[in-house]
XYZ file of C-alpha atoms in Angstrom:
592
model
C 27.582 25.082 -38.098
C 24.795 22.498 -38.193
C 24.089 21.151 -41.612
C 20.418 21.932 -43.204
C 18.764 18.067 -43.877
C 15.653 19.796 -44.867
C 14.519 23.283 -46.057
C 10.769 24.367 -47.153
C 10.618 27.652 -48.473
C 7.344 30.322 -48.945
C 5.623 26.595 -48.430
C 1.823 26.734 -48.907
C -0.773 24.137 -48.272
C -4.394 24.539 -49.409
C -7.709 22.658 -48.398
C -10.540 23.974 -51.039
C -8.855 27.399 -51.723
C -8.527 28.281 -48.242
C -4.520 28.017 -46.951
C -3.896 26.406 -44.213
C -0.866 28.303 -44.419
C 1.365 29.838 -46.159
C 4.858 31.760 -47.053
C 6.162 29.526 -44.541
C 9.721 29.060 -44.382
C 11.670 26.461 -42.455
C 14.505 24.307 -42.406
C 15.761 21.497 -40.368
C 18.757 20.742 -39.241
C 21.609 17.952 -37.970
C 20.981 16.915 -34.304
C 17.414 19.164 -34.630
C 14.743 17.726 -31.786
C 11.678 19.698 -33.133
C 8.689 20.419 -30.995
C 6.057 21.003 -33.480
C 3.396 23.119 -31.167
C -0.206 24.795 -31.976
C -3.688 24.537 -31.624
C -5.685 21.747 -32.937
C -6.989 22.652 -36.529
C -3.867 25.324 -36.445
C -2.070 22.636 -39.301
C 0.318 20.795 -37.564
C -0.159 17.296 -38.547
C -0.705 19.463 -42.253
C 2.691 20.382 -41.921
C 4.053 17.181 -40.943
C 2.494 15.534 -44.033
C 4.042 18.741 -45.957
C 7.532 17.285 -44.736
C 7.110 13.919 -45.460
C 5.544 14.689 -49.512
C 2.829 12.982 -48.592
C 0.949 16.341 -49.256
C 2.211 18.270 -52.409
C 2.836 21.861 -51.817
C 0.113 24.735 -53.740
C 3.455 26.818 -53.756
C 6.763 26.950 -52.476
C 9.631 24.629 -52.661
C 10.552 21.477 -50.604
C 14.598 20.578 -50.618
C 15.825 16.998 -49.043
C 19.212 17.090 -49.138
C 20.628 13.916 -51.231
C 21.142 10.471 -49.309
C 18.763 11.323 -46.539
C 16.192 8.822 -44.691
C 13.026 10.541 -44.175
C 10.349 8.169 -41.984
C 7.410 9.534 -41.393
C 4.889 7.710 -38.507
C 1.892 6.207 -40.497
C -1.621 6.428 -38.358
C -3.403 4.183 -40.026
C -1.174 2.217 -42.235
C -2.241 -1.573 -43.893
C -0.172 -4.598 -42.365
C 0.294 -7.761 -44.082
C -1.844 -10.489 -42.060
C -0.783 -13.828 -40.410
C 2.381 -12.705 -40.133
C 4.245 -12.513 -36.929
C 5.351 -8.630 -36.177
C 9.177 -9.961 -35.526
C 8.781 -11.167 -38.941
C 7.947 -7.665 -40.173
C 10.624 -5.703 -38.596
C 12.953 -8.273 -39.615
C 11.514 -7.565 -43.475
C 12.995 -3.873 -43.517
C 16.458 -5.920 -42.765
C 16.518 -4.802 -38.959
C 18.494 -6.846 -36.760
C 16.544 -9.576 -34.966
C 17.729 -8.802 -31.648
C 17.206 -4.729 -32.436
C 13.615 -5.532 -33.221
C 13.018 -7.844 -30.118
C 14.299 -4.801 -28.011
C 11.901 -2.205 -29.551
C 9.029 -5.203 -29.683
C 9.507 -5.933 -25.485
C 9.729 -1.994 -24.627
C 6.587 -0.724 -26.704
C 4.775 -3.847 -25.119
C 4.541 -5.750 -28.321
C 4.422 -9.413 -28.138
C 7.153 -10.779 -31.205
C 5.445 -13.159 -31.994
C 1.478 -11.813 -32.603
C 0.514 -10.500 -35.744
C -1.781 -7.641 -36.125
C -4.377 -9.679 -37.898
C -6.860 -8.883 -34.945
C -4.543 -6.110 -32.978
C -6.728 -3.021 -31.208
C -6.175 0.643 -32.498
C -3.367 1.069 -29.896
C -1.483 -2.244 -30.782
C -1.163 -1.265 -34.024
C 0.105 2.611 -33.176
C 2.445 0.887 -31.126
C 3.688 -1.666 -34.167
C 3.901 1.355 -36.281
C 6.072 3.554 -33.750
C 8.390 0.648 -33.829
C 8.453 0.036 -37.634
C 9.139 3.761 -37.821
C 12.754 3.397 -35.965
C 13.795 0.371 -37.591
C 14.414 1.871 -40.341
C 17.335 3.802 -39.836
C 15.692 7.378 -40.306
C 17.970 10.611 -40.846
C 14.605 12.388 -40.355
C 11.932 11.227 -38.383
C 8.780 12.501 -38.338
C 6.106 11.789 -34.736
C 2.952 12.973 -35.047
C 1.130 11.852 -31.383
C 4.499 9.253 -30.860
C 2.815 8.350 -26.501
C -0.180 7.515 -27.815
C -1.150 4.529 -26.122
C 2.059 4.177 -24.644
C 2.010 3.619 -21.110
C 4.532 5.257 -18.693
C 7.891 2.768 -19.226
C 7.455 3.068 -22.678
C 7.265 6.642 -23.030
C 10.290 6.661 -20.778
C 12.304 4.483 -23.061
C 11.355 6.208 -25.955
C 12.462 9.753 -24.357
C 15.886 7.765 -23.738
C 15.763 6.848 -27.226
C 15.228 10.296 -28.790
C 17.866 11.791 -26.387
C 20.840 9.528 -28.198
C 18.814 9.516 -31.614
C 22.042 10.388 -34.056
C 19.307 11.982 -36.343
C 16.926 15.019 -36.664
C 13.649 14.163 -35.115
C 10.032 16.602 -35.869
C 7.505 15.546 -33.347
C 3.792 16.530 -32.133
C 2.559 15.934 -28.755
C 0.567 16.894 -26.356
C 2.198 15.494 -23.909
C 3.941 18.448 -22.454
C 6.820 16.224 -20.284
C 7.474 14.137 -23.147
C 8.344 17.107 -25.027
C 10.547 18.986 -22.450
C 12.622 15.748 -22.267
C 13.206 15.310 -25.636
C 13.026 18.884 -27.512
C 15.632 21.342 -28.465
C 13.826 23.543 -30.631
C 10.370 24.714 -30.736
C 8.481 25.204 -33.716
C 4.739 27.227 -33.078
C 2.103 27.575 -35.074
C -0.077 30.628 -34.730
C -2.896 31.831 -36.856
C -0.798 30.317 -40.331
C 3.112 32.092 -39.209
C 5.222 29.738 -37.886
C 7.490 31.013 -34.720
C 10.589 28.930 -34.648
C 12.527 28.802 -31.107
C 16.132 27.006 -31.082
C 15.309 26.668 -26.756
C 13.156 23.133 -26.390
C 9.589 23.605 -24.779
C 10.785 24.248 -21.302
C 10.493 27.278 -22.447
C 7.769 27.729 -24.326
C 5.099 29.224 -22.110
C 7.613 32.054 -21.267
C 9.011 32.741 -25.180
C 4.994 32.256 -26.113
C 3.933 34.410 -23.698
C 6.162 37.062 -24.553
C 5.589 37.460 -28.313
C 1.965 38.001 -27.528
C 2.567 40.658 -25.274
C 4.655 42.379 -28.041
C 1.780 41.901 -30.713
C -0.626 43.525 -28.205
C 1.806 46.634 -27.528
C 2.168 46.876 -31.165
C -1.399 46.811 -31.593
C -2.174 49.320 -28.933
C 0.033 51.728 -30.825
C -1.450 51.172 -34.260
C -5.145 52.167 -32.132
C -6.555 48.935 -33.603
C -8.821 47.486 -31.823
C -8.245 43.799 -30.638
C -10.941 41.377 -30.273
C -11.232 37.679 -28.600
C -11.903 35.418 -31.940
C -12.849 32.398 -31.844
C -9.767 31.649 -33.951
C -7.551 33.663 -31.438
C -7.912 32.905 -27.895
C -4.158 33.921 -26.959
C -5.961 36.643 -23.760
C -7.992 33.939 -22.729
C -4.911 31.174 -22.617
C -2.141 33.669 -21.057
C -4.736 34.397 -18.412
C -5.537 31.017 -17.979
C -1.620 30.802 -16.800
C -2.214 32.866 -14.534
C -5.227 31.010 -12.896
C -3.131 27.978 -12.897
C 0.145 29.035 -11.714
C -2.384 30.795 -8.644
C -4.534 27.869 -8.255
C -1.424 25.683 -7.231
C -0.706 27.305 -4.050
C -4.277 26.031 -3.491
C -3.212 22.180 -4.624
C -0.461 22.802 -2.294
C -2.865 22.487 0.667
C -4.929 20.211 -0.283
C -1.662 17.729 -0.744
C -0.846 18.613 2.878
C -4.279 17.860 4.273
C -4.103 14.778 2.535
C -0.695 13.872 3.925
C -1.850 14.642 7.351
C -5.068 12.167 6.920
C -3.113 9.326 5.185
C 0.008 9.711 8.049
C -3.150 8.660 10.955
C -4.371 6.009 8.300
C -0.596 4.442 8.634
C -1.245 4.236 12.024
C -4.376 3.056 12.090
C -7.185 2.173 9.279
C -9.993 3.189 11.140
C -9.039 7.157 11.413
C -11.517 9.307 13.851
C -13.806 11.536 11.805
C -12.595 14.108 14.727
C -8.978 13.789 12.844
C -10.192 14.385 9.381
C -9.777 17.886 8.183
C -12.692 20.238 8.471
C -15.595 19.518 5.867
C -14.492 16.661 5.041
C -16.108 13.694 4.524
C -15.701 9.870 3.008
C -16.432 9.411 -0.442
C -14.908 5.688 -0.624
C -13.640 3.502 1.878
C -12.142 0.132 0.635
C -10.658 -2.467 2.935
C -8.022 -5.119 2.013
C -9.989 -5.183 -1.361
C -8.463 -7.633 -4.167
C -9.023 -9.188 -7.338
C -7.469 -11.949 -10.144
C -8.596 -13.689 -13.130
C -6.866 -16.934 -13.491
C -3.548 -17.857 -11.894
C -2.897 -13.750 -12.387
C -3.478 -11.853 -9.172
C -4.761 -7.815 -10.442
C -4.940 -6.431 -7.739
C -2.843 -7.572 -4.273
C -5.047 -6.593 -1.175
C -5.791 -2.998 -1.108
C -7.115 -0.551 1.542
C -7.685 3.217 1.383
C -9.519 6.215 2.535
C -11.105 9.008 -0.349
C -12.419 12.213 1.237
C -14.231 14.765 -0.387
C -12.309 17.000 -2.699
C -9.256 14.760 -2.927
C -8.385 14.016 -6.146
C -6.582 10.513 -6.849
C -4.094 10.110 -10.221
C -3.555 6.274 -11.057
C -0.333 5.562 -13.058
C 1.172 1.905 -13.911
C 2.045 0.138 -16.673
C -0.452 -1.285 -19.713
C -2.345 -3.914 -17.936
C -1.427 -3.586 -14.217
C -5.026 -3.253 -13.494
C -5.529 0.308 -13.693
C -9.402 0.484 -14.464
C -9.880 -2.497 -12.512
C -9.260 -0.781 -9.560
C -11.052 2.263 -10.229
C -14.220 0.233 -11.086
C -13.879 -1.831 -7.809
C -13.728 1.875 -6.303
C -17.129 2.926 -8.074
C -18.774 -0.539 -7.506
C -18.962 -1.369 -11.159
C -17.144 -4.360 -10.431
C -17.124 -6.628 -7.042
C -13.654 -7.614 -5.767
C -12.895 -11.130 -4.893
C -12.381 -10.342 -1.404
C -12.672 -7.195 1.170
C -15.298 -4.677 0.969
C -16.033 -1.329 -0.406
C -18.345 1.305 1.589
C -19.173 4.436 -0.355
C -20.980 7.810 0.992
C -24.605 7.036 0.365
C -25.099 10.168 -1.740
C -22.361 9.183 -3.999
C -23.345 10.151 -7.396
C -20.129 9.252 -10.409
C -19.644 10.402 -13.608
C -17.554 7.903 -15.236
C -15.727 9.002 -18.836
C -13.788 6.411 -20.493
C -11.374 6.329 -23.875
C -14.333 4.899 -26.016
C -16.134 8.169 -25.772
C -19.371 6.078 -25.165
C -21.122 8.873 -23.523
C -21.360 10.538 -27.218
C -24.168 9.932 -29.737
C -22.500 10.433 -33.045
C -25.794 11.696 -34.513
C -26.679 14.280 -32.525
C -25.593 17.677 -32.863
C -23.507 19.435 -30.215
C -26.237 21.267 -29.256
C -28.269 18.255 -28.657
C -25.317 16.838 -26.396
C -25.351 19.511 -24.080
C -29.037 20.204 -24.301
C -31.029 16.394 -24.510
C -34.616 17.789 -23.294
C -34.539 20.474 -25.986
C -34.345 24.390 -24.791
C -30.961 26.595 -25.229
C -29.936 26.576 -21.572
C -27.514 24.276 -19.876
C -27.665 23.791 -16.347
C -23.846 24.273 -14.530
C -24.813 23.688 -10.901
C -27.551 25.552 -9.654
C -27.341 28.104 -12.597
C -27.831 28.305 -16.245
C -25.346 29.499 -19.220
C -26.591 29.882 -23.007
C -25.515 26.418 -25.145
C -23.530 28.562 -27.291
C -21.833 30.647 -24.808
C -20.751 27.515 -23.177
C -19.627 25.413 -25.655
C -17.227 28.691 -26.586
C -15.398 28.574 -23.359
C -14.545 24.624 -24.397
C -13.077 26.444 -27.437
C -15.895 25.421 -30.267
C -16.546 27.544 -33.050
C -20.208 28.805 -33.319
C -20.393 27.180 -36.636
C -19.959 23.743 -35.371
C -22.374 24.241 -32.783
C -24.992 22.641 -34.743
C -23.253 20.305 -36.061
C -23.131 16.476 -35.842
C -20.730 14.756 -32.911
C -19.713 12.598 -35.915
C -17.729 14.913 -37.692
C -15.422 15.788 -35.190
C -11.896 15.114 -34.508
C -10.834 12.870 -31.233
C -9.376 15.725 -29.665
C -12.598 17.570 -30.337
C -14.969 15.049 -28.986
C -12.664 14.651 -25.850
C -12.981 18.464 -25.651
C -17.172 17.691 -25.671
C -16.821 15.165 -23.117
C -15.729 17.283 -20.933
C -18.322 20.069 -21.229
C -20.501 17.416 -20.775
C -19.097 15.913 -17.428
C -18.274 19.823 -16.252
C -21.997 20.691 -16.824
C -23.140 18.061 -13.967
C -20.194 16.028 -12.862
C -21.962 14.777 -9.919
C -19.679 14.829 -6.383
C -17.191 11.906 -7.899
C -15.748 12.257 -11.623
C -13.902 9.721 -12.983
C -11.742 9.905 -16.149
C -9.848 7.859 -18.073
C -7.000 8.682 -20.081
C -8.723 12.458 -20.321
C -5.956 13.908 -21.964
C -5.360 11.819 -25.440
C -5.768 13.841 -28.509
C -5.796 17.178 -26.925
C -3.896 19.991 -27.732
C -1.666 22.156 -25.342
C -5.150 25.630 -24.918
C -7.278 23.043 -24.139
C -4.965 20.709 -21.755
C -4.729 24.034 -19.456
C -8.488 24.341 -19.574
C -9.107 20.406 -18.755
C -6.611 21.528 -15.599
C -8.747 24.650 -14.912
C -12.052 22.948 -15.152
C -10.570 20.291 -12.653
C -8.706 22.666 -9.711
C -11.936 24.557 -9.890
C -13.976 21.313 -9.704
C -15.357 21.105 -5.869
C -15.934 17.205 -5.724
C -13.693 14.240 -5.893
C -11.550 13.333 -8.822
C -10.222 9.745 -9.955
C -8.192 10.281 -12.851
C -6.314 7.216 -15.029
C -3.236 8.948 -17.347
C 0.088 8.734 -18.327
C 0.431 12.251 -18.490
C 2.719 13.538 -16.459
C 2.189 17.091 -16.102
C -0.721 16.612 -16.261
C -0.811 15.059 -12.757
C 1.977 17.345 -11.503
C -0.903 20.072 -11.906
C -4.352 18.410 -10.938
C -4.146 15.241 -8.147
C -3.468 15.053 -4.417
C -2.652 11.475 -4.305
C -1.068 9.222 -6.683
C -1.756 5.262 -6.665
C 0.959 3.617 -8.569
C -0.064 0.069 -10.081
C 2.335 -2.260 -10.482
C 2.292 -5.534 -12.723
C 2.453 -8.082 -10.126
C -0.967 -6.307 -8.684
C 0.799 -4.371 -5.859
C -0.640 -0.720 -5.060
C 1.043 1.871 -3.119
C -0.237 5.329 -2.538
C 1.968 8.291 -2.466
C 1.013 12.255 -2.072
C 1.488 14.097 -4.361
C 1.665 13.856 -8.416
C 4.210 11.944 -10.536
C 6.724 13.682 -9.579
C 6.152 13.778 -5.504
C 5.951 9.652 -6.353
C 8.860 9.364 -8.201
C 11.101 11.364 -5.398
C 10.031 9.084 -2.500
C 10.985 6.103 -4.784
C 14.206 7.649 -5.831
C 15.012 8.538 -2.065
C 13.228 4.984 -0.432
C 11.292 6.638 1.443
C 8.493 4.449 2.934
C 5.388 5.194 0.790
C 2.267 6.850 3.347
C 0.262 4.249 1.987
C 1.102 0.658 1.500
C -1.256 -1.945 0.103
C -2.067 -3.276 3.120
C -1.683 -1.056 6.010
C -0.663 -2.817 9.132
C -2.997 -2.283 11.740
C -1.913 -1.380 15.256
C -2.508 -4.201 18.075
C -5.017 -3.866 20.265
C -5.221 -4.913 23.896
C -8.585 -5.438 23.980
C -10.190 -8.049 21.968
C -12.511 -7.191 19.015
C -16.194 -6.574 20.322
C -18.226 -9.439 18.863
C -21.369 -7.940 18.255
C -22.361 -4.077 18.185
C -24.126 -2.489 21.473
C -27.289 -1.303 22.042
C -26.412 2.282 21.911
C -23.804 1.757 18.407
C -27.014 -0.429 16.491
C -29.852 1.911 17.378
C -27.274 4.955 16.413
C -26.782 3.203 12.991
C -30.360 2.469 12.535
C -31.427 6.081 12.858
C -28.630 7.885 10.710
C -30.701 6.962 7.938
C -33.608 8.906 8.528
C -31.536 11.301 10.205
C -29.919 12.061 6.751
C -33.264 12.121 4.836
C -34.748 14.545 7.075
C -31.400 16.708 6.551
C -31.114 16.542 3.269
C -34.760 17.499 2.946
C -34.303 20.495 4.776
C -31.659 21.360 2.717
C -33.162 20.834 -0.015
C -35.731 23.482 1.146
C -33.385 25.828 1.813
C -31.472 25.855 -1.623
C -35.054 26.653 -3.353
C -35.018 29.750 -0.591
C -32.379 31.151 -1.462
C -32.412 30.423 -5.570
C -32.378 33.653 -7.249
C -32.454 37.590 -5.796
C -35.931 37.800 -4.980
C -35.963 37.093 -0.916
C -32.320 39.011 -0.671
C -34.410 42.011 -2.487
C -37.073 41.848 0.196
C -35.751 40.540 3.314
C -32.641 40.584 3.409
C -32.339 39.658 7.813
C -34.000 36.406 6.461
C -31.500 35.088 3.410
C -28.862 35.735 5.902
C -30.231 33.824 8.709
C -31.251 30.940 5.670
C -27.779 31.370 4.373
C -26.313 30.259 8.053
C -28.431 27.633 8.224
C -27.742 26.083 5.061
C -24.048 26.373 6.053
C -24.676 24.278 9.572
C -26.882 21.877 7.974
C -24.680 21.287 4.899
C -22.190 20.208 7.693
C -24.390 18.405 10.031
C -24.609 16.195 7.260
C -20.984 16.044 6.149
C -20.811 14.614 9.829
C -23.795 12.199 9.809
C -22.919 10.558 6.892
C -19.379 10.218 7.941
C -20.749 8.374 11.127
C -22.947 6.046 8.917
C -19.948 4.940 7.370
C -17.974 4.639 9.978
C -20.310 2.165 12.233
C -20.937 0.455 8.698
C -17.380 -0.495 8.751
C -17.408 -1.386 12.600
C -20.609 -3.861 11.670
C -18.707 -5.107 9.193
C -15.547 -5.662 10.393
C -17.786 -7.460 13.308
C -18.907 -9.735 10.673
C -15.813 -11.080 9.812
């Protein structure tokens, strides 16, 4: 039998006489992996800090057994300046060639100091001082934190052979399959403790709410959705998801059919695209470098409406230089971009920049003043709204300021959801969140009808949201897979040929390039233009029709016959501005 390292028992923490828990009762054991799992607020990191003594119980008792290493991961901890971070590890006697190792796979250069180091360099330092010193316990609150994807693989590989008891928080739901052997939940202050890892948490999770509610049921009490219990609204949001994937299913096979005729040639026939479809982006042998460092190797690819692209590689492959070559933030040193001329892109990046700290919540959502916000062609109540993002009514009014980073990512994306425009980009969306709202970020986004570029290391997260992966590499190469992480990762494993390579080898022709465009292709390209205005104008006509009940109430022949034509011109111009792009391409390619 397992020896007990650590034991808390009837363990209470309070925060102005309210408890964030307690009679809590836990212990931890030899060879213990610990998945420490709950909402945000719930008291997780509380708990952690509970461990560690850095917060005192109210009540209860904490027992270390004697001789035991407890390290808990600092946030936010003081470094000594002008000294190199070698020098550091090397100070709490490490080995120099152990601290090297850890240094070169967190991404850490030996010999920088953190005199000037970012937010993330120093999370990474402090992972790193955390396992040189030879913990018994340690304790990870947010360990892949600006980790990038070979670092939070080593570090999995580390925790797997980790001779010690390790508690961690994450909300990186792959991470913590990998590593965990136990599960430890906190719900509404009781803490659930599972010895099965969180493989098998959504199951085990699942089930012990479907227990409360039968108990419920027969004690005739009646059960209400809380804003500090949303357990009906996540176990049906499950369900959604585990539905909504047959539907990601498809949309991976259309793309796999579309990039399998781009192999064989870049210039694909709108005829071959699937139904509705039409080009969002169109990049051709598009490249960048600063210096003697090449970013981004020559790069070509296709983005339809509706697909939505993941973008995985190492810290500093070039990642958000790509994307913003993509949106035309930033011009590429050679090759060309084309975009759909009603391209509108909202872009949401780690800095939160988007956010006014000083304005309320309310003010976020709602800058021209009123209680509505628009969500498409529709309106929802600000309060009602910001509940299905999982905000309290009481911090509705509130200042952006005084919310966590998990809760302003949470905003963010109420924001972006209320009017993401026909291309959303996000980067790094799912830092700081918690597992409830992770599944509603992956709701929001399979019910999202545009096109989605998405930078993360998350790998689940992927799994459950793109249709294509890009995988950056550091020597600027990018190859294009369908699929998530995983679908990536299997046609490595196997080498199979990626669908996509950076520069997709055109097939010969035997007739030689035209060198100028013909009468017929030039006065075609010079009318799409208005051709498109007067379709979208129509359209636009058409959407105030049928806005509201009103004209179905009183003639209801008409709405239909509206309806249809809405339908056929939405189309005709899915179609026209297909064609624009594709004889802008032809003039260009002419060009050169």
């Amino acid at each position: 039998m397992a020896t007990a390292l650590l034991r808390l028992k009837d363990a209470c923490v309070r925060f102005s006489g309210t408890p964030v828990f307690e009679n809590l009762t836990a212990q931890i054991l030899e060879g213990d992996r610990i998945c420490l799992v709950g909402r945000n607020g719930c008291g997780k990191s509380t708990l952690l800090k509970a461990i560690a003594k850095i917060y005192e119980l109210d009540d209860g008792e904490h027992f270390l057994m004697p001789g035991q290493n407890l390290v808990y991961l600092e946030q936010d901890k003081a470094y000594p300046l002008n000294i190199s971070t070698l020098e550091l590890l090397e100070s709490y006697d490490a080995k120099s060639h152990e601290a090297r190792s850890i240094l070169d796979k967190l991404g850490i250069d030996p010999n920088s100091s953190l005199n000037n180091a970012s937010g993330g360099q120093r999370r990474r330092f402090a992972l790193a001082e955390s396992l040189v010193k030879n913990p018994t316990i340690l304790l990870l609150d947010e360990p892949t934190n600006h980790l990038d994807l070979p670092s939070i693989q080593w570090l999995e590989e580390y925790l797997t052979k980790f001779r010690g008891a390790v508690v961690m928080i994450s909300h990186d739901r792959r991470f913590l399959e990998n590593t965990s052997n136990t599960t430890w939940w906190i719900d509404r202050g009781t803490l659930h403790v599972n010895k099965k890892g969180f493989k098998e948490f959504d199951s085990w999770s699942t089930m012990l709410i479907e227990e409360e509610e039968r108990r419920l049921e027969k004690l005739n009490t009646r059960l209400r959705l809380e804003t500090d219990w949303l357990h009906y609204g996540v176990t049906a949001r499950r369900k959604r998801n585990q539905g909504r994937l047959q539907r990601l299913h498809e949309l991976r096979a259309e793309r796999r059919d579309v990039m399998q005729n781009k192999t064989r040639s870049i210039d694909v026939n709108p005829a071959n695209l699937p139904r509705g479809s039409k080009i969002i982006i169109e990049a051709k042998d598009i490249q960048k470098s600063y210096g003697d460092r090449t970013v981004v190797q020559p790069f070509s690819c296709r983005i339809l409406h509706q697909d939505k692209i993941g973008i995985i590689g190492p810290n500093g492959a070039g990642k958000s230089t790509l994307v913003k070559m993509l949106v035309g933030e930033l011009l590429p040193d050679a090759g060309n971009v084309k975009q759909g001329n009603t391209l509108k892109v909202t872009y949401i990046d780690q800095m939160r920049s988007e956010l006014n700290p000083t304005d309320t919540l309310w003010e976020t959502l709602c800058p021209a003043g009123g209680d509505q916000v628009w969500i498409g062609n529709e309106t929802k109540h600000v309060v009602g709204y910001l509940k299905e993002f999982l905000f309290n009514e009481s911090q509705i009014r509130g200042q952006v300021s005084i919310l966590s980073g998990g809760e302003k990512n949470r905003l963010l994306l109420a924001k972006a959801m209320a009017n993401p425009g026909n291309l959303l980009v996000l980067d790094e969306p799912t830092n700081d969140l918690d597992m409830d709202t992770l599944d509603l970020l992956v709701e929001c986004l399979q019910q999202y009808l545009g096109t989605l570029i998405v930078v993360s290391h998350d790998r689940d997260f992927l799994d459950r949201t793109v249709t294509s992966t890009y995988v950056v590499s550091m020597t600027g190469e990018v190859q294009e897979y369908v699929g998530g992480y995983s679908d990536a990762q299997q046609y490595i494993k196997t080498t199979q040929k990626p669908v996509s390579k950076a520069k997709p080898k055109e097939e010969p022709t035997k007739t030689s390039a035209p060198k100028r465009l013909s009468y017929n292709l030039k006065r075609e390209w010079d009318e799409l233009p208005k051709k498109i205005k007067v379709i979208e104008q129509r359209i636009s006509v058409l959407e105030v029709l049928l806005e509201g009940t009103e004209l179905y109430e009183k003639n209801p022949k008409a709405f239909q016959a509206y309806s249809e034509e809405l339908q056929q011109k939405q189309e005709a111009l899915d179609t026209a501005e297909t064609r624009w792009l594709e004889l802008e391409m032809l003039a260009e390619n002419i060009k050169q």
